[in-house]
Coordinates of N, CA, C and O in Angstrom, one line a residue:
M80 N -2.4 -11.8 -14.0 CA -2.6 -10.4 -13.0 C -4.3 -9.8 -13.4 O -4.1 -9.3 -14.6
D81 N -5.5 -10.3 -12.8 CA -6.4 -9.4 -12.7 C -7.0 -8.2 -12.4 O -7.4 -7.0 -13.6
V82 N -6.7 -7.7 -11.4 CA -7.1 -6.4 -10.9 C -5.3 -6.0 -10.2 O -4.6 -6.7 -9.7
S83 N -5.2 -4.4 -10.6 CA -4.3 -3.8 -9.6 C -4.7 -2.8 -8.8 O -5.7 -1.9 -9.2
I84 N -4.8 -2.6 -7.4 CA -4.9 -1.8 -6.4 C -3.9 -0.9 -6.1 O -2.7 -1.1 -6.0
I85 N -4.7 0.5 -6.7 CA -3.3 1.5 -6.4 C -3.7 2.4 -5.1 O -4.8 2.8 -5.0
V86 N -2.9 2.8 -4.2 CA -3.3 3.3 -3.1 C -1.9 4.4 -3.4 O -0.6 4.2 -3.1
T87 N -2.2 5.5 -2.6 CA -1.5 6.7 -2.6 C -1.6 7.0 -1.5 O -2.3 7.1 -0.5
S88 N -0.3 7.4 -0.6 CA -0.5 7.9 0.3 C 0.7 9.0 0.6 O 1.7 9.2 0.0
Y89 N 0.6 10.0 1.8 CA 1.4 11.1 2.1 C 1.1 11.3 3.5 O 0.2 11.8 3.7
N90 N 1.7 10.7 4.5 CA 2.1 10.9 6.0 C 0.7 10.1 6.8 O -0.3 10.7 7.5
Y91 N 0.4 8.7 5.9 CA -0.8 8.1 6.5 C -0.3 7.4 7.1 O -1.0 6.1 7.1
S92 N 0.7 7.1 8.4 CA 1.0 5.9 8.6 C 0.1 5.5 9.9 O 0.0 4.3 10.4
H93 N -0.8 6.0 10.4 CA -2.1 5.9 11.2 C -2.9 5.0 10.4 O -4.0 4.6 11.0
F94 N -3.1 4.9 9.3 CA -3.9 4.6 8.4 C -3.6 3.4 7.5 O -4.1 2.6 6.7
I95 N -1.9 3.3 7.1 CA -1.7 2.5 6.0 C -2.0 0.9 6.5 O -2.0 0.3 5.5
G96 N -1.7 0.5 7.4 CA -1.8 -0.6 8.0 C -2.8 -1.3 7.8 O -3.4 -2.4 7.3
E97 N -4.6 -0.5 8.4 CA -5.4 -0.8 8.2 C -6.0 -1.1 6.1 O -6.7 -1.9 6.1
C98 N -5.7 -0.4 5.7 CA -5.6 0.1 4.4 C -5.1 -1.3 3.6 O -5.7 -2.0 3.2
L99 N -4.0 -2.0 4.0 CA -3.1 -2.6 3.1 C -3.7 -4.2 3.9 O -3.7 -5.0 3.1
D100 N -4.1 -4.3 5.2 CA -4.7 -5.2 5.8 C -5.9 -5.5 4.7 O -6.5 -6.5 4.5
S101 N -7.1 -4.5 4.4 CA -7.8 -4.8 3.8 C -8.1 -4.8 2.3 O -8.9 -5.6 1.6
C102 N -7.0 -4.8 2.2 CA -6.2 -4.8 0.5 C -6.3 -6.5 0.0 O -6.5 -6.7 -0.8
L103 N -5.2 -6.7 1.4 CA -4.9 -8.2 1.0 C -5.2 -9.2 1.7 O -4.9 -10.3 1.2
Y104 N -6.3 -8.9 2.4 CA -7.0 -10.1 3.0 C -8.2 -9.9 2.6 O -9.4 -10.3 3.4
Q105 N -8.7 -10.4 0.9 CA -10.0 -10.1 0.7 C -10.3 -11.4 0.4 O -9.0 -12.4 0.7
R106 N -11.4 -12.4 0.9 CA -11.6 -13.4 0.9 C -12.3 -13.9 0.0 O -13.6 -13.0 -0.6
N107 N -12.4 -15.4 -0.3 CA -13.3 -15.5 -1.3 C -13.3 -14.8 -2.7 O -14.6 -14.6 -3.6
S108 N -12.2 -14.5 -3.4 CA -12.1 -13.6 -4.7 C -11.2 -14.3 -5.3 O -10.2 -14.9 -5.2
P109 N -12.0 -14.9 -6.4 CA -11.5 -15.8 -7.3 C -10.7 -15.0 -8.3 O -10.0 -15.7 -9.3
L110 N -9.9 -13.4 -7.8 CA -9.1 -12.5 -8.8 C -7.6 -12.5 -8.6 O -7.5 -12.9 -7.1
E111 N -6.9 -12.6 -9.7 CA -5.5 -12.4 -8.7 C -5.2 -11.1 -9.0 O -5.7 -10.2 -10.1
Y112 N -4.7 -10.8 -8.1 CA -4.3 -9.1 -7.7 C -3.0 -8.6 -7.3 O -2.3 -9.5 -6.4
E113 N -2.9 -7.4 -7.2 CA -2.0 -6.7 -6.6 C -2.2 -5.2 -6.0 O -3.2 -4.9 -6.4
V114 N -1.2 -5.0 -5.2 CA -1.5 -4.2 -4.7 C -0.5 -2.9 -4.9 O 0.5 -3.3 -4.2
I115 N -0.4 -1.8 -5.8 CA 0.7 -0.9 -5.3 C 0.4 0.1 -4.7 O -0.8 0.8 -4.5
V116 N 1.6 0.5 -3.8 CA 1.2 1.8 -2.9 C 2.4 2.4 -3.3 O 3.6 2.4 -3.5
V117 N 1.8 3.8 -3.5 CA 2.9 4.9 -4.4 C 2.8 6.5 -3.2 O 1.6 6.6 -2.8
D118 N 3.7 6.1 -3.0 CA 4.2 7.1 -1.1 C 4.7 8.2 -1.6 O 5.9 8.3 -2.4
D119 N 4.2 9.6 -1.6 CA 4.3 11.1 -2.1 C 5.7 11.1 -1.3 O 5.4 12.6 -0.5
G120 N 6.6 10.8 -0.4 CA 7.4 11.4 0.2 C 7.2 11.6 1.3 O 7.8 12.6 2.3
S121 N 6.6 10.6 1.9 CA 5.9 11.0 3.4 C 7.0 11.0 4.4 O 8.3 11.1 4.4
T122 N 6.9 12.0 5.9 CA 8.2 12.4 6.7 C 7.9 11.4 8.1 O 8.2 12.1 8.9
D123 N 6.6 10.9 8.2 CA 6.2 10.4 9.4 C 7.1 8.9 9.2 O 7.7 8.5 8.4
E124 N 5.9 7.9 9.6 CA 6.5 6.5 9.7 C 5.8 5.5 8.7 O 6.3 4.2 8.6
T125 N 5.2 6.2 7.5 CA 4.8 5.6 6.4 C 5.9 4.4 5.7 O 5.3 3.0 5.7
M126 N 6.7 5.1 5.3 CA 7.7 3.9 5.0 C 8.3 3.1 5.6 O 8.4 1.9 5.3
A127 N 8.4 3.0 6.9 CA 8.8 2.3 7.3 C 8.2 1.3 8.1 O 8.4 0.0 7.8
L128 N 6.7 1.4 8.3 CA 5.8 0.5 8.2 C 5.5 -0.6 6.6 O 5.1 -1.2 6.7
L129 N 5.5 0.5 5.6 CA 5.7 -0.5 4.3 C 6.5 -1.4 4.4 O 6.7 -2.5 3.8
E130 N 7.9 -0.9 4.7 CA 9.3 -1.8 4.5 C 8.6 -3.1 5.3 O 9.5 -3.9 5.1
R131 N 8.2 -2.9 6.4 CA 8.2 -4.1 7.2 C 6.7 -5.3 6.4 O 6.9 -6.5 7.1
R132 N 6.1 -4.5 5.5 CA 5.2 -6.3 5.1 C 5.9 -6.6 4.1 O 6.5 -6.0 3.0
V133 N 5.7 -7.9 4.2 CA 6.3 -8.7 3.5 C 5.0 -9.5 2.8 O 4.5 -10.2 3.3
D134 N 4.8 -9.5 1.4 CA 3.6 -10.2 0.8 C 4.2 -9.8 -0.8 O 4.0 -8.8 -1.1
S135 N 4.1 -10.6 -1.5 CA 4.3 -10.8 -3.4 C 3.2 -10.3 -3.8 O 3.6 -10.1 -4.7
R136 N 2.4 -9.8 -3.4 CA 1.1 -9.3 -3.9 C 1.4 -7.6 -3.9 O 0.7 -6.8 -4.6
L137 N 2.5 -7.2 -3.1 CA 2.4 -5.7 -2.6 C 3.7 -5.6 -3.4 O 5.0 -6.0 -3.1
R138 N 3.9 -4.0 -4.1 CA 5.0 -3.4 -4.4 C 4.6 -2.1 -4.1 O 3.5 -1.1 -3.7
I139 N 6.1 -1.6 -3.8 CA 5.8 -0.4 -3.2 C 6.7 0.7 -3.6 O 8.3 0.5 -4.0
F140 N 6.6 2.1 -4.1 CA 7.1 3.1 -4.5 C 7.3 4.2 -3.7 O 6.2 4.8 -3.4
C141 N 8.2 4.6 -3.5 CA 8.3 6.3 -2.8 C 9.2 7.3 -3.9 O 10.2 7.0 -4.4
I142 N 8.4 8.2 -3.7 CA 8.9 9.3 -4.7 C 8.8 10.7 -4.3 O 8.5 10.4 -2.9
E143 N 9.5 11.4 -4.4 CA 9.8 12.2 -4.6 C 8.6 13.0 -3.9 O 7.6 13.3 -5.0
N144 N 8.1 14.4 -2.7 CA 6.9 14.7 -2.7 C 7.0 16.1 -3.9 O 7.2 16.7 -4.4
S145 N 5.7 15.6 -4.6 CA 5.1 15.9 -5.8 C 3.7 16.9 -5.5 O 3.5 17.9 -6.8
G146 N 3.2 16.7 -4.3 CA 2.0 17.7 -4.2 C 0.9 16.8 -4.9 O 1.1 15.8 -5.2
I147 N -0.6 17.8 -4.9 CA -1.3 17.2 -5.9 C -1.1 17.2 -7.8 O -0.8 18.1 -8.0

């Protein structure tokens, strides 16, 4: 693994899809990479959207809301 992209999220269901598309569909990159999403206990549809994503480069973690 060359690069890990870490995305933090809290109630970003309106933006998470576009963010993941941008991260996962890089073109002409010689690097091997993974995308790690850490959801901080979202109360919207963020986790449902994340769970529908299937990609071997994507790792999802959900933690209890801990704030800043």
